[in-house]
Coordinates of N, CA and C in Angstrom, one line a residue:
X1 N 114.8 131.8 73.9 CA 113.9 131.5 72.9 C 112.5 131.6 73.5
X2 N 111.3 132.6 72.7 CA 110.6 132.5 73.0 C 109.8 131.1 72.7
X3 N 108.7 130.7 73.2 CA 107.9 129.1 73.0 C 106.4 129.7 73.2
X4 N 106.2 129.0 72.0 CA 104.6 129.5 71.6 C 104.2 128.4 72.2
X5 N 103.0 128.2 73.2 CA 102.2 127.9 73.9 C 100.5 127.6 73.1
X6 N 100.3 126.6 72.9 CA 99.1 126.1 72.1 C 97.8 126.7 72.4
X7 N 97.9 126.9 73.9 CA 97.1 128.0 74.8 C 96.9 129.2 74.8
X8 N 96.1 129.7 74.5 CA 95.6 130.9 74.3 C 95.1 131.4 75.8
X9 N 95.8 132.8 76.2 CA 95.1 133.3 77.2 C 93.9 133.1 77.8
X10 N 92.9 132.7 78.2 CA 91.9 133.1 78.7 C 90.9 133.0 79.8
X11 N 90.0 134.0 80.2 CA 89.6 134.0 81.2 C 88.2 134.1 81.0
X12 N 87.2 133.2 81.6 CA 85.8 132.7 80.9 C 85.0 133.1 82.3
X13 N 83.7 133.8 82.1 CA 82.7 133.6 83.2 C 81.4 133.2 82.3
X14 N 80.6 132.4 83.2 CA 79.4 131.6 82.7 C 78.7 131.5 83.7
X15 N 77.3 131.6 83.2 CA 76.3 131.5 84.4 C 76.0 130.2 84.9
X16 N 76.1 129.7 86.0 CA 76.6 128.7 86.6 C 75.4 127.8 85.9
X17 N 74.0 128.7 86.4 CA 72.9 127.4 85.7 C 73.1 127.3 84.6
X18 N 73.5 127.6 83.6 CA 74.1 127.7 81.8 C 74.9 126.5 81.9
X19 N 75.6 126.9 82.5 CA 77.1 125.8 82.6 C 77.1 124.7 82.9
X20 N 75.7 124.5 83.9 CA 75.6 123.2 84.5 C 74.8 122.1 83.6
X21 N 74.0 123.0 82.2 CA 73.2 122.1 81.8 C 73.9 121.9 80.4
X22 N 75.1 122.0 80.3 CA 76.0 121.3 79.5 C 76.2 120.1 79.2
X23 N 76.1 119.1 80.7 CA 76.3 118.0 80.7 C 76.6 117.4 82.1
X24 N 76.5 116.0 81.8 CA 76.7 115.8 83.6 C 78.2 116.2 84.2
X25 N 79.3 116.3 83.4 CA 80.2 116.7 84.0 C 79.9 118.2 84.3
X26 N 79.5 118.6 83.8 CA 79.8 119.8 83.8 C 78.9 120.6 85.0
X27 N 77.3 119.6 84.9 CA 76.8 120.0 86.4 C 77.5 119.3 87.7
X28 N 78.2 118.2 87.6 CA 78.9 118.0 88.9 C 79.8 118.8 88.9
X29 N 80.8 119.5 88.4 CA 81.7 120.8 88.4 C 80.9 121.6 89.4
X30 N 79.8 122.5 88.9 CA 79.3 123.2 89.3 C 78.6 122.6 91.0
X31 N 78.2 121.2 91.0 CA 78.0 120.9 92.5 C 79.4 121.3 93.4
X32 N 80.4 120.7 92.5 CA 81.6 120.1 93.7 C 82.2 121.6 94.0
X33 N 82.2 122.9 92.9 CA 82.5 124.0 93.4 C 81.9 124.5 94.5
X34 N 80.4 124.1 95.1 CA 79.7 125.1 94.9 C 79.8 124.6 96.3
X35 N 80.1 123.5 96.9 CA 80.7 123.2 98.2 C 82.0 122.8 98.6
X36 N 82.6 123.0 97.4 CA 84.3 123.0 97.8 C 84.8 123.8 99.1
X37 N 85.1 123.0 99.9 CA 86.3 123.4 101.1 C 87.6 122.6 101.2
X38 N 88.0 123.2 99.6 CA 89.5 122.5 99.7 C 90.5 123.3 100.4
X39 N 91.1 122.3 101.2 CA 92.3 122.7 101.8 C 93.5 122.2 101.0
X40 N 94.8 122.8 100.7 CA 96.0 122.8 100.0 C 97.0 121.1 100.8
X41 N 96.7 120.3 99.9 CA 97.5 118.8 100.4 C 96.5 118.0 100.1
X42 N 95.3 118.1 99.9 CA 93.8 116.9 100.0 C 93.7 116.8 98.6
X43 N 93.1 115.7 98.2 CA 93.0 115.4 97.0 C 91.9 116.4 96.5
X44 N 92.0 116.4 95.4 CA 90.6 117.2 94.7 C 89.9 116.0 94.0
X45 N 88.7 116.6 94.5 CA 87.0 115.6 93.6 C 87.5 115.5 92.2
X46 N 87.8 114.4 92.2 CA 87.4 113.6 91.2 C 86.9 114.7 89.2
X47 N 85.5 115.2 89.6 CA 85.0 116.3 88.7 C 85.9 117.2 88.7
X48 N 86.8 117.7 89.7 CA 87.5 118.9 89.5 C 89.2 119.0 88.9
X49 N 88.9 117.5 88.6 CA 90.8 117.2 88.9 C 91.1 116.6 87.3
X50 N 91.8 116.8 87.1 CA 93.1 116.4 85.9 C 93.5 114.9 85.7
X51 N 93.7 114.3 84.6 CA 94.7 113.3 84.8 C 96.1 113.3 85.2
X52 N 96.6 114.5 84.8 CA 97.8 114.9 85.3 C 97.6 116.8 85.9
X53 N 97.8 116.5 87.0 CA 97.7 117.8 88.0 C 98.6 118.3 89.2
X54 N 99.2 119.0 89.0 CA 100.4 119.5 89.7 C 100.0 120.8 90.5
X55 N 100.8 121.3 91.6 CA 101.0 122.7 92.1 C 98.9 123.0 92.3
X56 N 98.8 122.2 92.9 CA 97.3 121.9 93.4 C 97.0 123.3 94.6
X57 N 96.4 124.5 94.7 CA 96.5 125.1 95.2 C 94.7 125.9 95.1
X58 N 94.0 126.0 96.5 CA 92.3 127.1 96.4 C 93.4 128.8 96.4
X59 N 92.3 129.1 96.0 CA 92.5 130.7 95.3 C 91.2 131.0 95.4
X60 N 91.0 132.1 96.1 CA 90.0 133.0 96.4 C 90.0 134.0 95.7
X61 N 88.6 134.6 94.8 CA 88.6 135.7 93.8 C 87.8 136.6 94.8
X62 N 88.0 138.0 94.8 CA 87.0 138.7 95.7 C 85.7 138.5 95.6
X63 N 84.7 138.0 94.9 CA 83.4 137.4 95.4 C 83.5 136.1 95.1
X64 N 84.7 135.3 95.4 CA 84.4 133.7 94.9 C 85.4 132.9 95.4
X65 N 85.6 131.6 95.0 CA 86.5 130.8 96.0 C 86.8 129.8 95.1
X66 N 88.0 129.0 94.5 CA 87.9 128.1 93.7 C 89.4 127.2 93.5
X67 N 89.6 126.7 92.9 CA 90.8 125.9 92.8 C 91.9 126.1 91.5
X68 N 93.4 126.1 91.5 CA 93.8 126.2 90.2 C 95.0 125.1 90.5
X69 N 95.4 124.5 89.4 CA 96.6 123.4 89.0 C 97.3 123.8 88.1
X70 N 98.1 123.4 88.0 CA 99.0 123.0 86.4 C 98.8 121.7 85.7
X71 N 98.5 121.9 84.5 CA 97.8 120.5 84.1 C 98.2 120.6 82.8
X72 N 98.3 119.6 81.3 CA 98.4 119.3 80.3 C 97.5 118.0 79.9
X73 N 96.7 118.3 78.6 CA 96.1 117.4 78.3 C 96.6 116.7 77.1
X74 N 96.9 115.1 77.3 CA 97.5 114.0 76.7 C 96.3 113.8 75.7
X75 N 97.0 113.6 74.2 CA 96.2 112.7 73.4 C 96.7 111.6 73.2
X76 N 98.1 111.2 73.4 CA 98.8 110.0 73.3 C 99.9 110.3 74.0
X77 N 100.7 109.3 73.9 CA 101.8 109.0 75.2 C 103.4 110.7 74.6
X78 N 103.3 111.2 75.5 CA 104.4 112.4 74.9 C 104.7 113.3 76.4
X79 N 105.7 113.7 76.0 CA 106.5 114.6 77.2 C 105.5 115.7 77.9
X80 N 105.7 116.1 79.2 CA 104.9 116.8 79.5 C 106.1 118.3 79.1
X81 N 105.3 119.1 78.5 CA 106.5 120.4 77.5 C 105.5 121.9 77.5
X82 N 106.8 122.7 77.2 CA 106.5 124.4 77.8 C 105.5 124.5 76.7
X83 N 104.7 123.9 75.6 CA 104.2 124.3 74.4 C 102.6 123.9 75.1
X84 N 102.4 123.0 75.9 CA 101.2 122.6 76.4 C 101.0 122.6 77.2
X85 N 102.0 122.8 78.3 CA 101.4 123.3 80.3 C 100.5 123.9 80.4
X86 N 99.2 123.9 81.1 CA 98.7 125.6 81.2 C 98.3 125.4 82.9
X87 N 98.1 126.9 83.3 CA 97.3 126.8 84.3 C 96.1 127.4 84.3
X88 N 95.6 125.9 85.5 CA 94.4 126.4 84.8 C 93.4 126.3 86.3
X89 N 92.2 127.2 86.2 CA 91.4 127.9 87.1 C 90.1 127.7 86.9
X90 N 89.5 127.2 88.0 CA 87.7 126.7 88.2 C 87.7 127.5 89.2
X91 N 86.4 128.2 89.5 CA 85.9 128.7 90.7 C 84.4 129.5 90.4
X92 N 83.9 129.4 91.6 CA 82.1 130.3 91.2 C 82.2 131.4 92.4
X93 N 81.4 132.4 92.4 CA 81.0 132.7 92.7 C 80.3 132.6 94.3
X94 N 80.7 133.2 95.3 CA 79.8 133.0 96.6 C 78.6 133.1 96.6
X95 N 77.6 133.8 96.1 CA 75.8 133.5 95.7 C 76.3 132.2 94.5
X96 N 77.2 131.3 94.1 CA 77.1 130.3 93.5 C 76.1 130.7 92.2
X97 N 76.2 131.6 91.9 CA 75.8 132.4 90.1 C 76.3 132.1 89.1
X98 N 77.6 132.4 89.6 CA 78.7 132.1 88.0 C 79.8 131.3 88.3
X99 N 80.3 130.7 87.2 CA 81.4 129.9 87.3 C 82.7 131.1 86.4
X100 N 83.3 130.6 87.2 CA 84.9 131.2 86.5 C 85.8 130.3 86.1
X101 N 86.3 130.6 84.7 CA 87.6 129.5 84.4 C 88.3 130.3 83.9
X102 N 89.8 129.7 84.0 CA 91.3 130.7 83.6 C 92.0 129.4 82.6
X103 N 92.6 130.3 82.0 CA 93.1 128.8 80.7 C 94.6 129.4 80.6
X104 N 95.1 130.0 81.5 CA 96.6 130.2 81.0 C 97.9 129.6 80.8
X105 N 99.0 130.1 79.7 CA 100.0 129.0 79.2 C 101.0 129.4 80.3
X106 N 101.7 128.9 80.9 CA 103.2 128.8 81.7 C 104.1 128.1 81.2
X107 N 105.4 127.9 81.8 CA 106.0 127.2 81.7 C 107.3 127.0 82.0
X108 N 108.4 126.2 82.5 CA 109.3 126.0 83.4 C 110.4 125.2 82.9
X109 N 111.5 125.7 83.2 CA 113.0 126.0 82.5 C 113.2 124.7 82.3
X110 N 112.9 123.6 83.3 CA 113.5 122.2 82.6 C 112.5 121.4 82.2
X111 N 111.5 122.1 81.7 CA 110.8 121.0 80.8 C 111.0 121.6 79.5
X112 N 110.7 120.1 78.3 CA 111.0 120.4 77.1 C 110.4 121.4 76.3
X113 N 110.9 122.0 75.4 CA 110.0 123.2 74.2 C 108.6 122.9 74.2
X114 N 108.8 121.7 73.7 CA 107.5 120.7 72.7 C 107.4 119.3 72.7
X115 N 106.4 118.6 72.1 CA 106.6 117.7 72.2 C 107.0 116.5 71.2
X116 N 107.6 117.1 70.2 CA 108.7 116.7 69.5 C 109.5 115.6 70.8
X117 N 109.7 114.2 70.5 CA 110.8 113.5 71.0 C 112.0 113.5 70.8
X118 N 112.7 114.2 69.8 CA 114.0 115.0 69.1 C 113.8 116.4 70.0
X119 N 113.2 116.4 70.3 CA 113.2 118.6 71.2 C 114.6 118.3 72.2
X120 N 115.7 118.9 72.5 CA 117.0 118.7 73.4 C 116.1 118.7 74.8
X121 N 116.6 118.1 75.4 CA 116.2 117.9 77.4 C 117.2 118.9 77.4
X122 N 116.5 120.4 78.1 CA 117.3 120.8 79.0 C 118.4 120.1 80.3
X123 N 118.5 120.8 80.8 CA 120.3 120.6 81.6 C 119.6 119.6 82.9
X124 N 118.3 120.2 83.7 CA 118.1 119.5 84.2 C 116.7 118.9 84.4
X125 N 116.3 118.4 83.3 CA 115.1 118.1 82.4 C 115.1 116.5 83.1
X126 N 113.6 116.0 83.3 CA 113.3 114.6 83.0 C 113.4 113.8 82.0
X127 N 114.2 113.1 81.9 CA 114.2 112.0 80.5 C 112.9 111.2 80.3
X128 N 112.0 111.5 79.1 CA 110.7 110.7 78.8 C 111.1 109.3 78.9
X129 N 110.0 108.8 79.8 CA 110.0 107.0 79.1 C 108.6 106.2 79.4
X130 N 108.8 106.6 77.4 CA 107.8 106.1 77.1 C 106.9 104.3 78.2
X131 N 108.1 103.8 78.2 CA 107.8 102.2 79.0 C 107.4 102.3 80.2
X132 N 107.4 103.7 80.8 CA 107.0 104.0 82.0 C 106.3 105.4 82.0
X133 N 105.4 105.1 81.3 CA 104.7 106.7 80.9 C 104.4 107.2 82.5
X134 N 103.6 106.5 83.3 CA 102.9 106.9 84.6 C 103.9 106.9 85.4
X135 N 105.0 106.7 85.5 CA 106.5 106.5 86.6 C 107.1 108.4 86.4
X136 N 106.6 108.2 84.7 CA 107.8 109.6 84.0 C 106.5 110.7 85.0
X137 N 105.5 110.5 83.9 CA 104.0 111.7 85.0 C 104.7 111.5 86.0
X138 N 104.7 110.8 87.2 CA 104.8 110.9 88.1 C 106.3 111.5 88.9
X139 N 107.0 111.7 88.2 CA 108.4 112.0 88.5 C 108.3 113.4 88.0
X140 N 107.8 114.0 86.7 CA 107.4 115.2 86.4 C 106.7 116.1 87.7
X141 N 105.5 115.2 87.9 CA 104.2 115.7 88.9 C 105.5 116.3 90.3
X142 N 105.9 115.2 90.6 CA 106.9 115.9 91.7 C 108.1 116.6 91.6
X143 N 108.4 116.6 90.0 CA 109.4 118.4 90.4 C 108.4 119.6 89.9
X144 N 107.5 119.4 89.5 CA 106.7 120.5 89.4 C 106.0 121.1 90.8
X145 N 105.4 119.7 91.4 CA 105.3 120.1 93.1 C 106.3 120.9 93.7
X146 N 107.6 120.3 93.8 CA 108.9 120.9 94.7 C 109.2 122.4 94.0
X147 N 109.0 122.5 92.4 CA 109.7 124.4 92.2 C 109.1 125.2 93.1
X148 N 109.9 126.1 93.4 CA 109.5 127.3 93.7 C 108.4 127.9 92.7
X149 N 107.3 128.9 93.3 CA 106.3 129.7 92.3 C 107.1 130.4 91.6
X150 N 108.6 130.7 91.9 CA 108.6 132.1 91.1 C 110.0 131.6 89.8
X151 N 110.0 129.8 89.9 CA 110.6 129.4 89.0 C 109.8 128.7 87.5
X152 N 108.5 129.7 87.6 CA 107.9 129.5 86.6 C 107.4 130.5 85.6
X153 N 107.1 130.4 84.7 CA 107.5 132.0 83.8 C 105.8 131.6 83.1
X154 N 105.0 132.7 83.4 CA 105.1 133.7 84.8 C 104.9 132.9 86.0
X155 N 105.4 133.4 87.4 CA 105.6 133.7 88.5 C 103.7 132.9 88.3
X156 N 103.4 132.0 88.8 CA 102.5 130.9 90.0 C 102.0 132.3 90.6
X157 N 102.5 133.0 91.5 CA 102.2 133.7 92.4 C 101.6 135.1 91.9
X158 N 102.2 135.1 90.4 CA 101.3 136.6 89.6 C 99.9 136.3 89.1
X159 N 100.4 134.8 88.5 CA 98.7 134.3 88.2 C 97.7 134.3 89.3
X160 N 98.1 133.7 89.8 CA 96.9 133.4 91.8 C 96.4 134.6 92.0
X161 N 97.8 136.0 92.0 CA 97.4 137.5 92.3 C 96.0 137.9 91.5
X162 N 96.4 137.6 89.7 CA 95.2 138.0 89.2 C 93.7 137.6 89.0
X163 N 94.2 136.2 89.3 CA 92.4 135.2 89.7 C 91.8 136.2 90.9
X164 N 93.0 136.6 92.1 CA 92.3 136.9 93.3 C 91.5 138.1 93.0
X165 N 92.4 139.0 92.2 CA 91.6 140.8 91.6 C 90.4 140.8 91.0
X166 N 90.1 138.9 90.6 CA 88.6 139.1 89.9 C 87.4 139.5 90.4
X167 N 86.4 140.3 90.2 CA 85.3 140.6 90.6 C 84.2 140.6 89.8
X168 N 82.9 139.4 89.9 CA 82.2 138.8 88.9 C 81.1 140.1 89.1
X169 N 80.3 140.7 88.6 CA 79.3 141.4 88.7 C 78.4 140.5 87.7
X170 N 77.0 140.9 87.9 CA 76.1 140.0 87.4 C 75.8 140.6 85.9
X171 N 75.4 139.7 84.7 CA 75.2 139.8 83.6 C 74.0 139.1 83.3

């Protein structure tokens, strides 16, 4: 079965001072990229990071350097499911010019369709609980850590490929 994904493909460049006068998140984004030396295992700043963030991994674009996760944004308490995963990608530019963001949908065989609470748990799916919303995130968070890249459709390691082929020229 194919699963329609709420996410829409996409891949955004902005001019970093544009971006930054959005708002104060949005210029601390643009600070914490603009000296990010994340190493893979360290927490990510605070401005750069998710409430729920998984498969935490820097990705380097040929003129830029930046970070991408797997993330889903909660409006109320619900399964983390293949209809709202995405991954997703911050990074600027080395002259620190432009910002890059990636919005792509994924998604991984034993998590649910949707977030329908009636949707079947796959075979070897996490059972939601609700009474332990932050126990369940957190049980989720770590089998999404442990899969393999290439047990995710698409392949972790095809997305990273095409962040890396980006090349920002100036506008």
């Amino acid at each position: 079965a194919v699963i329609e994904n709420i996410h829409q493909p996409q891949i955004l460049v902005f001019r970093a001072s544009e971006y930054s006068q959005y708002s104060e998140l949005t210029a601390s984004i643009i600070s914490q990229l603009q000296s990010l030396q994340y190493v893979d295992g360290q927490p990510l700043p605070k401005e750069l990071s998710a409430d729920f963030s998984a498969q935490i991994h820097a990705v380097n674009f040929k003129n830029g350097h930046g970070v991408r996760y797997l993330t889903q944004v909660f409006q109320n308490f619900n399964t983390v499911n293949n209809q709202e995963l995405f991954y997703y990608y911050q990074g600027i530019t080395n002259d620190g010019q432009y910002f890059v963001q990636a919005i792509l949908p994924i998604n991984a065989s034993y998590l649910v369709a949707d977030s329908n609470p009636n949707s079947p748990l796959p075979a070897d799916g996490i059972p939601f609980n609700m009474d332990d919303f932050s126990g369940y995130l957190n049980t989720v968070n770590q089998k999404l850590n442990s899969t393999d890249t290439f047990n995710f459709n698409p392949y972790l390691d095809a997305l990273d490929e095409m962040i890396e082929s980006i090349q920002v020229k100036g506008f």
